[in-house]
mmCIF file of C-alpha atoms in Angstrom:
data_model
loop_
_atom_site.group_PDB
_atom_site.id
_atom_site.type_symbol
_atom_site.label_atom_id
_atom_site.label_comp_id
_atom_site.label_asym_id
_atom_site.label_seq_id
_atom_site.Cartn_x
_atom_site.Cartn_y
_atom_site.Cartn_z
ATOM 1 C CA UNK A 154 -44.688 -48.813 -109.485
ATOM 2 C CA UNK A 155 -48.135 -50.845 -108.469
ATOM 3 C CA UNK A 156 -49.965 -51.064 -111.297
ATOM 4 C CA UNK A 157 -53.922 -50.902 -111.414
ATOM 5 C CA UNK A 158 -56.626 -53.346 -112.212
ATOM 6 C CA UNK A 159 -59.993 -53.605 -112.431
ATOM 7 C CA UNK A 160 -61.246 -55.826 -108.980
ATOM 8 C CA UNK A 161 -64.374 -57.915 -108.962
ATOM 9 C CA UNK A 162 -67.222 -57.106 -106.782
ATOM 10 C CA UNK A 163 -66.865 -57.891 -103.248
ATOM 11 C CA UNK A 164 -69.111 -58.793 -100.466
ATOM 12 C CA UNK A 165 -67.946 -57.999 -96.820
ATOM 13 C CA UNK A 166 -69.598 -59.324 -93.862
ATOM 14 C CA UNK A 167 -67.580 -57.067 -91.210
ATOM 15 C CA UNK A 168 -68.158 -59.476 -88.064
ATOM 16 C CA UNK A 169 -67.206 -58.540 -84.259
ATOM 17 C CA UNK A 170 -65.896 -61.992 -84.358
ATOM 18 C CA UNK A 171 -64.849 -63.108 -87.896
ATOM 19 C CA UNK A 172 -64.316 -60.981 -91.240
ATOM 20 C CA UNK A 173 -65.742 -62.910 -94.250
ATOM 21 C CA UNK A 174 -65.076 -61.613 -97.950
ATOM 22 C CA UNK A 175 -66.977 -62.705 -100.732
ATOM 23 C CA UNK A 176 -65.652 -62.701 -104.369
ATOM 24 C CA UNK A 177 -67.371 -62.769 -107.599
ATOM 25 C CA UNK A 178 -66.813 -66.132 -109.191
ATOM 26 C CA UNK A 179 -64.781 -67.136 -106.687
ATOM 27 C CA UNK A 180 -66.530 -67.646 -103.860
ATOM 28 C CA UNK A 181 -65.957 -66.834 -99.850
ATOM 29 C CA UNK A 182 -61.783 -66.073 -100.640
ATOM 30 C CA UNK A 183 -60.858 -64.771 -96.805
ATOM 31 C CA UNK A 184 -62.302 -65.909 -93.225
ATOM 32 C CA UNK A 185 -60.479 -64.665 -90.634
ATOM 33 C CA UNK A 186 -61.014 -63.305 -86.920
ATOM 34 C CA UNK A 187 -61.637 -59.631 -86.445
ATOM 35 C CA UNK A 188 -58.450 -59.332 -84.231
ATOM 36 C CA UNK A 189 -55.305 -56.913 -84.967
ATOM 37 C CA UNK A 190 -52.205 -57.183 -83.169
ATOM 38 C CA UNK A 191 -50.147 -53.384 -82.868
ATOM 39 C CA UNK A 192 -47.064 -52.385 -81.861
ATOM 40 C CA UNK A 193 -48.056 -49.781 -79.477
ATOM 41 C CA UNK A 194 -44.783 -47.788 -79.173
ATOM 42 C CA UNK A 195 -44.456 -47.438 -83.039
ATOM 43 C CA UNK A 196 -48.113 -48.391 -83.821
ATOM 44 C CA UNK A 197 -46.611 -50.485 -86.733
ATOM 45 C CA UNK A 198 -49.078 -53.720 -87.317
ATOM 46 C CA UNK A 199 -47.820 -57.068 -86.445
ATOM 47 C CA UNK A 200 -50.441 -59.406 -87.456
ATOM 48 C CA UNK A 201 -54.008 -59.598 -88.206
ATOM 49 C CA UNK A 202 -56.702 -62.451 -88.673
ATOM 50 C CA UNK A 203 -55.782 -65.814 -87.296
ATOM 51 C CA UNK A 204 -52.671 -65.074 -86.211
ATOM 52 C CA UNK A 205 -53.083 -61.612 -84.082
ATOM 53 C CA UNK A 206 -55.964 -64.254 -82.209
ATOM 54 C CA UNK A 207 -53.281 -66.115 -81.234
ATOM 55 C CA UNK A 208 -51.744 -63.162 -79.187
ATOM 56 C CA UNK A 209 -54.726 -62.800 -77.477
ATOM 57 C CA UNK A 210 -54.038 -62.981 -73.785
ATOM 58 C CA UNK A 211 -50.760 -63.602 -74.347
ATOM 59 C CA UNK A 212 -48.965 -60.700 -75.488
ATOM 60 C CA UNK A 213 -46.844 -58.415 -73.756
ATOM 61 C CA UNK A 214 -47.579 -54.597 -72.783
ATOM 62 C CA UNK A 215 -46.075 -53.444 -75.845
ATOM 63 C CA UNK A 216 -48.131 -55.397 -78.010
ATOM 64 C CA UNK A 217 -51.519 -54.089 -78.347
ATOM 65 C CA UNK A 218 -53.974 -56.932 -79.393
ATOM 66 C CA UNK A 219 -57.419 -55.848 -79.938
ATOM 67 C CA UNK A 220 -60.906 -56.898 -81.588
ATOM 68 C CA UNK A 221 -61.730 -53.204 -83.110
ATOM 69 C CA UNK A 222 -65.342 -53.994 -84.079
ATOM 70 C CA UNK A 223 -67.456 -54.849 -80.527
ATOM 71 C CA UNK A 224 -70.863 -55.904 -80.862
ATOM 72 C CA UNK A 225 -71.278 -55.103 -84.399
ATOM 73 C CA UNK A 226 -70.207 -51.830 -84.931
ATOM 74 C CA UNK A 227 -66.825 -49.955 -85.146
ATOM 75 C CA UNK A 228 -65.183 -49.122 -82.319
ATOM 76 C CA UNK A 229 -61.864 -48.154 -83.551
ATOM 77 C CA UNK A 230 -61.873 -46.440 -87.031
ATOM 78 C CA UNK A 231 -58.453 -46.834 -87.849
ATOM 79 C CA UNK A 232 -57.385 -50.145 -86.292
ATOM 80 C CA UNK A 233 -60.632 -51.356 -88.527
ATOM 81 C CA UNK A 234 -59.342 -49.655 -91.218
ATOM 82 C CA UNK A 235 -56.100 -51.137 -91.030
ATOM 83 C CA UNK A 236 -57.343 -54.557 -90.343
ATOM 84 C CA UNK A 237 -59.917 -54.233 -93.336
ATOM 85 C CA UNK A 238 -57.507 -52.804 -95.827
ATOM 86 C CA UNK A 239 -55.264 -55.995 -94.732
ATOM 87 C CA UNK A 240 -58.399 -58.808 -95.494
ATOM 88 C CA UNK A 241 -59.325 -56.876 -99.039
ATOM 89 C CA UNK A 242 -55.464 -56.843 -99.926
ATOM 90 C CA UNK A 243 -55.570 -60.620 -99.375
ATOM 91 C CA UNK A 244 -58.388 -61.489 -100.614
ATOM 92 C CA UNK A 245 -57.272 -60.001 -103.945
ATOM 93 C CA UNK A 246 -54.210 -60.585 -103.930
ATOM 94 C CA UNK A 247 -52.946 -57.254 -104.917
ATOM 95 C CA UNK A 248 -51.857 -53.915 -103.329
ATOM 96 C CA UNK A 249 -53.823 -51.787 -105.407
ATOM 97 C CA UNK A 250 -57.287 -51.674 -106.242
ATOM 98 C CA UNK A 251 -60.275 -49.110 -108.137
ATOM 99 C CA UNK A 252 -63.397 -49.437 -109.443
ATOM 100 C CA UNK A 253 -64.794 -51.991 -108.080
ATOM 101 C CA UNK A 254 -68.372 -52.182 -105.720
ATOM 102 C CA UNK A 255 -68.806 -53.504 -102.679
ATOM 103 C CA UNK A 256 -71.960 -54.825 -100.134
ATOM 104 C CA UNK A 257 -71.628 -54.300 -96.307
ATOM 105 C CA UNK A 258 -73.598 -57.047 -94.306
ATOM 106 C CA UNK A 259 -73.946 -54.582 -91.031
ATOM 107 C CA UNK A 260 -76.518 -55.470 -87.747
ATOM 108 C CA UNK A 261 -79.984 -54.315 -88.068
ATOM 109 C CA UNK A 262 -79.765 -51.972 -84.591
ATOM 110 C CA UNK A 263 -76.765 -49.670 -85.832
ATOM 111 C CA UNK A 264 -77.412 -46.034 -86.410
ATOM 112 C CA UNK A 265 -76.888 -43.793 -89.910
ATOM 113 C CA UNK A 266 -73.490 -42.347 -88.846
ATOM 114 C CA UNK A 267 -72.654 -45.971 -88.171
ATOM 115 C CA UNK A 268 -73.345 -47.062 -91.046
ATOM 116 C CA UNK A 269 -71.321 -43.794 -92.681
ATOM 117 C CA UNK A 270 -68.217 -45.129 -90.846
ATOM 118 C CA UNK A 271 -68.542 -48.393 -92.448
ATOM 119 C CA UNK A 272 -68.942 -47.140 -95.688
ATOM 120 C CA UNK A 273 -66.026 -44.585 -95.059
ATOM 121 C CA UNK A 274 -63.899 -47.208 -94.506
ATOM 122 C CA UNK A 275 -64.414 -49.341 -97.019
ATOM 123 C CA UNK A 276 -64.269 -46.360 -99.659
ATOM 124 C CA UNK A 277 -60.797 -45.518 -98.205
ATOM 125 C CA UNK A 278 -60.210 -48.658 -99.587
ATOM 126 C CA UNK A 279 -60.311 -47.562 -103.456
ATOM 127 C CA UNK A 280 -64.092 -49.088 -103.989
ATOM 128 C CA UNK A 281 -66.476 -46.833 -106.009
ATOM 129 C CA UNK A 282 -69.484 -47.756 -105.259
ATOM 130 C CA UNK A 283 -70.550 -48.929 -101.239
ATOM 131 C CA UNK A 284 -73.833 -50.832 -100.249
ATOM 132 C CA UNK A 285 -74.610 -51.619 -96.458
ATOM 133 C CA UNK A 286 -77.136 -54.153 -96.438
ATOM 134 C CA UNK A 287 -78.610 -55.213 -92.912
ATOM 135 C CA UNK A 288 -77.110 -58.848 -91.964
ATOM 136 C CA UNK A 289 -80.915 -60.139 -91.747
ATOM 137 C CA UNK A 290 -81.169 -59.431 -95.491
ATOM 138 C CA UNK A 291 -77.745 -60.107 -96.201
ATOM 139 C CA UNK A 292 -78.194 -63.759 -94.718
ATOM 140 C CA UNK A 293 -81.865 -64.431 -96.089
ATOM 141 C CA UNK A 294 -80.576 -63.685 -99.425
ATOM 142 C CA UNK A 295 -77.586 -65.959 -98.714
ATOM 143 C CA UNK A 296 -79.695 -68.334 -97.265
ATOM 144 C CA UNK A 297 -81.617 -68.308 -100.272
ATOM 145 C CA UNK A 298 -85.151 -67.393 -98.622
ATOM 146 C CA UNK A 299 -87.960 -65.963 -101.143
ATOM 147 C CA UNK A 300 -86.974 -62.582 -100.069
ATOM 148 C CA UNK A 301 -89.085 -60.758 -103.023
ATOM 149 C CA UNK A 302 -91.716 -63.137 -102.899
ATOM 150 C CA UNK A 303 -95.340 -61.923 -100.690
ATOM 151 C CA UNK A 304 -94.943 -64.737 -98.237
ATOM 152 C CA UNK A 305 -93.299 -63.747 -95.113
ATOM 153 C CA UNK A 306 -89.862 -65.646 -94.283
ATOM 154 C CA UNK A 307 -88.289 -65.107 -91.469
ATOM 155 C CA UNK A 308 -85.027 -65.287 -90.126
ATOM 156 C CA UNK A 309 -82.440 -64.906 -87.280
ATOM 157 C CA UNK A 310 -78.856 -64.428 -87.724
ATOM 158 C CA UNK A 311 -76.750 -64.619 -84.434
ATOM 159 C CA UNK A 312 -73.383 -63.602 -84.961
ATOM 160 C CA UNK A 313 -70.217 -62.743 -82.677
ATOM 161 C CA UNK A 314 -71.245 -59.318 -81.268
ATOM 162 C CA UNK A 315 -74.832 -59.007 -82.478
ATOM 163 C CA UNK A 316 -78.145 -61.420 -82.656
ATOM 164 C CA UNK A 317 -80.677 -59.932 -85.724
ATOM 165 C CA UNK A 318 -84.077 -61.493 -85.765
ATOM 166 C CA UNK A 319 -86.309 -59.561 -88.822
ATOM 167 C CA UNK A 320 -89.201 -60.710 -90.821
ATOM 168 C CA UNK A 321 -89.148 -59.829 -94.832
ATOM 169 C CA UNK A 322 -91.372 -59.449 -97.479
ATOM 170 C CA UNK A 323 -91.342 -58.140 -101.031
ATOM 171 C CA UNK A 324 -87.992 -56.961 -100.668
ATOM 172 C CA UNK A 325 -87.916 -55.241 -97.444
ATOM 173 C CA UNK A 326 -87.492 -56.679 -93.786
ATOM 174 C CA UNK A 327 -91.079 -56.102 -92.382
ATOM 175 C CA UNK A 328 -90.181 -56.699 -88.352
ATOM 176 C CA UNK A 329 -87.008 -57.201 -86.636
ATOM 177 C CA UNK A 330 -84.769 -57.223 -83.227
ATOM 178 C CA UNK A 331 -81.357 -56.403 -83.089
ATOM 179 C CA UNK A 332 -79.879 -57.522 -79.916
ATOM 180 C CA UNK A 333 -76.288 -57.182 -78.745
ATOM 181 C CA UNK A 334 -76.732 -60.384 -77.110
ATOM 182 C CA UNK A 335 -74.800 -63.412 -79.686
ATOM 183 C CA UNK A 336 -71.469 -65.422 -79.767
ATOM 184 C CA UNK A 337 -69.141 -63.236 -77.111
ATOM 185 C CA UNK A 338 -71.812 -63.271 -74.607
ATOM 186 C CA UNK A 339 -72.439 -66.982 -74.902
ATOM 187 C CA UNK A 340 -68.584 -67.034 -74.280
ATOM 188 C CA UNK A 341 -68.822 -64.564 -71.305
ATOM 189 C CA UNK A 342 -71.497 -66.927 -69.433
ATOM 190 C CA UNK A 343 -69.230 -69.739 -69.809
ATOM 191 C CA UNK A 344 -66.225 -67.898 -68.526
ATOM 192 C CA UNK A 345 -68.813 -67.081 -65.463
ATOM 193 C CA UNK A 346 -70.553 -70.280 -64.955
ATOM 194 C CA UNK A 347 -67.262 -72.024 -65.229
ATOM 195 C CA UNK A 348 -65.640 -69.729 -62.546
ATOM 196 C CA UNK A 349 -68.848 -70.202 -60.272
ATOM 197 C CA UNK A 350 -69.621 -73.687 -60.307
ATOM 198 C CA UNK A 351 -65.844 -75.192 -60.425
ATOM 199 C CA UNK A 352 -63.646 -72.361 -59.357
ATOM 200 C CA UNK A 353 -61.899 -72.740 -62.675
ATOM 201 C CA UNK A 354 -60.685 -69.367 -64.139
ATOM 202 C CA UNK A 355 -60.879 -69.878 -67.972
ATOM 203 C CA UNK A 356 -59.980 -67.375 -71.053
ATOM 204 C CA UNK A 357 -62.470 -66.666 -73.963
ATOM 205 C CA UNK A 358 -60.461 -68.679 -76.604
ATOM 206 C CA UNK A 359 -61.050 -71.572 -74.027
ATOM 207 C CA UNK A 360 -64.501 -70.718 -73.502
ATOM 208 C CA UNK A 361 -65.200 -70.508 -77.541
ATOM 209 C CA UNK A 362 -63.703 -73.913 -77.769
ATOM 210 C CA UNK A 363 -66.000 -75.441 -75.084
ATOM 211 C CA UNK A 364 -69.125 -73.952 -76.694
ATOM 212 C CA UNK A 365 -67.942 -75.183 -80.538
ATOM 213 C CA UNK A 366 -67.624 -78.675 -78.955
ATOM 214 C CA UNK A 367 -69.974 -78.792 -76.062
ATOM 215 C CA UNK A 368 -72.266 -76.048 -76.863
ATOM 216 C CA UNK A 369 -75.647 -77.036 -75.901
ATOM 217 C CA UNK A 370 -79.350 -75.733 -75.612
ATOM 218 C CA UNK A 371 -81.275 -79.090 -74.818
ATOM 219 C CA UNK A 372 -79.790 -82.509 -73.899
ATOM 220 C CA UNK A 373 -80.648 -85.739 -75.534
ATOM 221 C CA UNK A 374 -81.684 -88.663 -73.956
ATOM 222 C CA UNK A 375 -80.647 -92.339 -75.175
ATOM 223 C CA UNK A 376 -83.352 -95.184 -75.417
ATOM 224 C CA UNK A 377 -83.518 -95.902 -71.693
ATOM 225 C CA UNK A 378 -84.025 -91.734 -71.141
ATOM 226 C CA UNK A 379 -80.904 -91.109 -69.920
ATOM 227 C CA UNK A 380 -79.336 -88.143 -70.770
ATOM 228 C CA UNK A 381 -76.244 -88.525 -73.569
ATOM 229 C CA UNK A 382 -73.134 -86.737 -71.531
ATOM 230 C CA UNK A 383 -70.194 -85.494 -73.575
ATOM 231 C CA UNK A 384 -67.188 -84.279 -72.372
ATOM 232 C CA UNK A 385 -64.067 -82.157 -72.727
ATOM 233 C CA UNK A 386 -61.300 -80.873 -70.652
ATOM 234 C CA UNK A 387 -60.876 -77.438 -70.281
ATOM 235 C CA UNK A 388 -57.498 -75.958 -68.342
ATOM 236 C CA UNK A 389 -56.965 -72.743 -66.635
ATOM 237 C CA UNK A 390 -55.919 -71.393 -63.314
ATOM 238 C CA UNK A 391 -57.723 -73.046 -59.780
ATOM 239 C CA UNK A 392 -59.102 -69.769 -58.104
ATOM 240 C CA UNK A 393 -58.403 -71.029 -54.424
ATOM 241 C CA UNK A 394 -54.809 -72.585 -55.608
ATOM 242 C CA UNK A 395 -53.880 -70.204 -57.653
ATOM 243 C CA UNK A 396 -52.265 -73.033 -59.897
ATOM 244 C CA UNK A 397 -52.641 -74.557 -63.321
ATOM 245 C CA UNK A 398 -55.366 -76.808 -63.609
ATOM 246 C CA UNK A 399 -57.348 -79.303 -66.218
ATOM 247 C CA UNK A 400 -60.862 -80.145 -65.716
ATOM 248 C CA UNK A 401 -63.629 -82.385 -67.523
ATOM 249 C CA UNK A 402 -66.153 -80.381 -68.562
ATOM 250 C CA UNK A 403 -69.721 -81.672 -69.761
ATOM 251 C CA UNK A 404 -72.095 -80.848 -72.075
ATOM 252 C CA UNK A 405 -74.438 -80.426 -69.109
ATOM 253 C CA UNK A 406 -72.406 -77.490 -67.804
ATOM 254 C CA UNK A 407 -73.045 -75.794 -71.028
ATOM 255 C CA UNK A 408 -76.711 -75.943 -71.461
ATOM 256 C CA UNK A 409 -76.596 -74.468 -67.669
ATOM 257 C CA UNK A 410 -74.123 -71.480 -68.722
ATOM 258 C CA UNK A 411 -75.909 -71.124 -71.571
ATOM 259 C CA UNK A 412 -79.739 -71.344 -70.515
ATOM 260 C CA UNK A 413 -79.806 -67.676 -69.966
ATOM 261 C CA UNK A 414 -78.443 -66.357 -73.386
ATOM 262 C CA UNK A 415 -80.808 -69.067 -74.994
ATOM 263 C CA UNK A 416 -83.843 -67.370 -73.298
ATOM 264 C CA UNK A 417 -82.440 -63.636 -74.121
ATOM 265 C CA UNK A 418 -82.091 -65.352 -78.143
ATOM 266 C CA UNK A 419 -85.705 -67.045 -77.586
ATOM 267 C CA UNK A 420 -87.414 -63.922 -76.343
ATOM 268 C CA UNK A 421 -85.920 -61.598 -79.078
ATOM 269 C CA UNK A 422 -87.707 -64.153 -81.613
ATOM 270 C CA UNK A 423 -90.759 -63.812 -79.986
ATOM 271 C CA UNK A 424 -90.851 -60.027 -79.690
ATOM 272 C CA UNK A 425 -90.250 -59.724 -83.606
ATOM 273 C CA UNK A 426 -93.061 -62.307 -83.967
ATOM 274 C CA UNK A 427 -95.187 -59.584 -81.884
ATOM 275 C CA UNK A 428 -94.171 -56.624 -84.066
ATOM 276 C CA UNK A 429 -95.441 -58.419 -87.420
ATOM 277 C CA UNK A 430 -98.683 -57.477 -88.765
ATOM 278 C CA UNK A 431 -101.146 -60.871 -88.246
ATOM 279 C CA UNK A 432 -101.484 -62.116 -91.959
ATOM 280 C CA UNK A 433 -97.251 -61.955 -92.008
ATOM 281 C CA UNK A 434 -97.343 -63.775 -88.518
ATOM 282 C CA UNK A 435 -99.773 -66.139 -90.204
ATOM 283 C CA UNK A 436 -96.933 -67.133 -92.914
ATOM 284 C CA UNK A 437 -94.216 -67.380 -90.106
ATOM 285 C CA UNK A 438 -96.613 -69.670 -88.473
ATOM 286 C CA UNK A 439 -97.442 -71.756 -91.799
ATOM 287 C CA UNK A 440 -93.594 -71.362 -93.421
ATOM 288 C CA UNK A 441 -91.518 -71.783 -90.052
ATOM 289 C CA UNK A 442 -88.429 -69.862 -89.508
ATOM 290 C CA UNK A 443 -84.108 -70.322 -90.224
ATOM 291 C CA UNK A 444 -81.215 -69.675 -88.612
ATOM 292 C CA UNK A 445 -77.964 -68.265 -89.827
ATOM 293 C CA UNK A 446 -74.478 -67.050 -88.286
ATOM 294 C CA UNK A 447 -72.004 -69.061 -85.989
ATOM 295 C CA UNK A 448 -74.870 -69.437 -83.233
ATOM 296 C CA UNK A 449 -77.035 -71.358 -86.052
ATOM 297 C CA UNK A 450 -74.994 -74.562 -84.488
ATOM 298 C CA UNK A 451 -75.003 -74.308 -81.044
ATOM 299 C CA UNK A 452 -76.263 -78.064 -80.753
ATOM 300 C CA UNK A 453 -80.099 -78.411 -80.283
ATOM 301 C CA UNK A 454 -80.721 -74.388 -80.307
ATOM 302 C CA UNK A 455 -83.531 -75.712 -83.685
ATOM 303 C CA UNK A 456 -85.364 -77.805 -80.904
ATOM 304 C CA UNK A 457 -85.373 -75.715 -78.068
ATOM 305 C CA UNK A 458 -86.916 -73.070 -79.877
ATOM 306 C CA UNK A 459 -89.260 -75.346 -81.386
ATOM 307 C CA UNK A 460 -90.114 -76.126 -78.259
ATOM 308 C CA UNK A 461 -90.977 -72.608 -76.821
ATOM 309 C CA UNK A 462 -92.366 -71.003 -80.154
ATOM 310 C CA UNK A 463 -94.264 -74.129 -81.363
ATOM 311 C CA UNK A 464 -92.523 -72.868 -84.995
ATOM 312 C CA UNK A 465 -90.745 -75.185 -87.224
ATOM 313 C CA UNK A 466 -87.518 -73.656 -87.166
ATOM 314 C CA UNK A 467 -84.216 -74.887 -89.968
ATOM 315 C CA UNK A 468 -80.629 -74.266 -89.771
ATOM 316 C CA UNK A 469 -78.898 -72.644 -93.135
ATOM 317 C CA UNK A 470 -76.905 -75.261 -95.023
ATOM 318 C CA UNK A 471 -74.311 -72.225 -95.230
ATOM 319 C CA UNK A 472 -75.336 -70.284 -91.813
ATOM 320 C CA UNK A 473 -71.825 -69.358 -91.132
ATOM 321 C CA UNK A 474 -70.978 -67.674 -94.446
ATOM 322 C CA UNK A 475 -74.848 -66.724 -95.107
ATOM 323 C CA UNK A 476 -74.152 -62.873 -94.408
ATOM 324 C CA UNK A 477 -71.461 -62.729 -96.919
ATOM 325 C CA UNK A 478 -72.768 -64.816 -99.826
ATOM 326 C CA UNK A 479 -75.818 -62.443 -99.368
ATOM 327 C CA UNK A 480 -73.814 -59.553 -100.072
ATOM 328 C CA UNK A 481 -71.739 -60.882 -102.898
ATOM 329 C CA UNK A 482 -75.225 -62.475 -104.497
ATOM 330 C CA UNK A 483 -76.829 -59.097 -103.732
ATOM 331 C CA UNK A 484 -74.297 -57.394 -106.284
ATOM 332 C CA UNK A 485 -75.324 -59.626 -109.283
ATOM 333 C CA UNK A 486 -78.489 -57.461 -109.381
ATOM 334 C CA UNK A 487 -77.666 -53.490 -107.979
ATOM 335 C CA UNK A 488 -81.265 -52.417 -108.602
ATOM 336 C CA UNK A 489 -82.847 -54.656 -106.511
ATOM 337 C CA UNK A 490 -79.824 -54.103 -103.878
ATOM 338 C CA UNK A 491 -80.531 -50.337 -104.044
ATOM 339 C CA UNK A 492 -84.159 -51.314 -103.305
ATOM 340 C CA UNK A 493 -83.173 -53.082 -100.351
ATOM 341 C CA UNK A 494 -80.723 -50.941 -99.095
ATOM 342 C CA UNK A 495 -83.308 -47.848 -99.454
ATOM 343 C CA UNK A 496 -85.609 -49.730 -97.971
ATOM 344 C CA UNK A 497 -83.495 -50.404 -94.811
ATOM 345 C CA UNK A 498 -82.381 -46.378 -95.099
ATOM 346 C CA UNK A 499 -86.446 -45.763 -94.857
ATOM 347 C CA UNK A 500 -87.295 -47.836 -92.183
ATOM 348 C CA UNK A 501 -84.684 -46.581 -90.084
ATOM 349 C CA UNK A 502 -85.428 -43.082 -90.417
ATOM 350 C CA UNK A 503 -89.254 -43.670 -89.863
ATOM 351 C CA UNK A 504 -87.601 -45.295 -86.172
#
């Protein structure tokens, strides 16, 4: 028999691209790609995380390997289930689990019964108590941005499936922008851009890997003006040949693939700018704004929109884990997370 124990509180940033768990005095415990691999004829699970990524593309027909979470919100309830239930059972290393509270870091832009499915899930899961907190929040608080204070900081988080842009103040996020524009997009122009300009058919783990490396929003120049060129070689299949095929890519070809999804990021900033009442707008103005999420470090995205806001803009010393160190901090004080996540219940109503 499994015996009981009282868990710690838990902070969950539920990711299209990457799960993140957050433990109480322990820190971010799990990290793992939102990706479960299924047998589909007995719909027994194979592997999930890091290792059901690695089937990706490869399996055969009777392996069903999906991402069950697309642009931020569920789309399969019970392969997110079974994927979560997986993450929390490793990341406490035990089988069984009660009383114990947990903080959802979901996207701005998803509805109430959303939400309800995330919190269904996660109470299926033995917890007692179930907070969704909008990422924005989530990673301001992680980011450790004056959230309560009357100055306006602002902030945008740009995840796998979702970019959130909001403005906060005295506890509550004041403007924002939810746009299913972020990481797998980024990925999807480089699969297309790639395929365009060198006839190179690429997969997305191959496209991800060109945008960690070469990712790109501005080039540099060196003392003469020249622009600094980095390379990598990317392989896939020649579209005319038909055949495998390695080719150097540049960091040139990704601030081309990318310029598009940089404007779509740049004008979602400026439209949340728009929507904030002058004297917050003011603050932005004096205070600057900070990035967060996975996109945070897509090399030179700080200058470019800089450049095209005239802001001073900062990258989060933790921007990939911000979400889910915002949720676990947001537990050390449930009144003020109840304020937020009322707050965020409000606002969405009143939209």
């Amino acid at each position: 028999m499994c015996s009981f124990f009282k868990a710690k509180d838990m902070g969950i940033d539920l990711g299209t691209a990457n799960t993140l768990i957050y433990v109480k005095d322990s820190g971010i415990v799990l990290n793992e790609p939102s990706v479960i691999a299924v047998d589909a004829d007995t719909s027994k699970i194979l592997a999930v995380g890091a290792d059901a990524k690695a089937m990706l593309g490869k399996a055969p027909k009777n392996i069903s390997v999906v991402r069950p979470l697309q642009d931020g919100v569920i789309s399969d309830f019970d392969k997110t289930a079974d994927m979560l239930r997986t993450f929390i059972e490793r990341a406490m290393e035990q089988k069984k689990m009660r009383n114990y509270r947990v903080a959802v870091g979901v996207p701005t832009g998803v509805t109430e019964v959303e939400k309800r499915a995330v919190e269904e899930v996660v109470r299926q899961m033995g917890a007692t108590e179930v907070y969704i907190l909008e990422e924005p929040m989530a990673a301001a608080i992680g980011a450790g941005l004056p959230v309560d204070g009357t100055t306006g900081c602002m902030i945008a988080d740009i995840g796998g499936g979702t970019t959130d842009v909001a403005i906060i103040a005295l506890g509550g996020v004041v403007a924002s922008t939810s746009i299913r524009h972020a990481g797998d997009k980024f990925n999807e122009a480089i699969v297309q851009y790639i395929r365009k300009r060198h006839a190179l058919l690429i997969g997305d783990r191959t496209a991800e890997e060109l945008k960690i490396n070469l990712g790109c929003a501005c080039m540099d120049n060196d003392e003469l003006g020249n622009e600094v060129i980095r390379t990598m070689n990317a392989r896939g299949r020649d579209i005319i040949s038909g055949l495998p095929k390695t080719l150097e890519i540049t960091n040139k070809d990704m601030m081309i693939a990318l310029q598009e999804s940089m404007d779509i990021v740049i004008d979602a900033i400026k439209t949340t700018i728009e929507k904030a009442p002058p004297e917050i707008a003011a603050d932005i103005a004096e205070k600057g704004m900070m990035l967060s999420g996975g996109g945070a470090h897509i090399y030179n995205l700080d200058k470019l929109i800089k450049k095209k806001t005239d802001m001073d803009v900062s990258i989060a010393e933790n921007a990939f884990e911000a979400v889910a160190l915002g949720t676990g901090k947001g537990l050390e004080d449930v009144e003020k997370l109840k304020i937020y996540t009322r707050k965020s219940r409000r606002r969405g109503t009143e939209n």
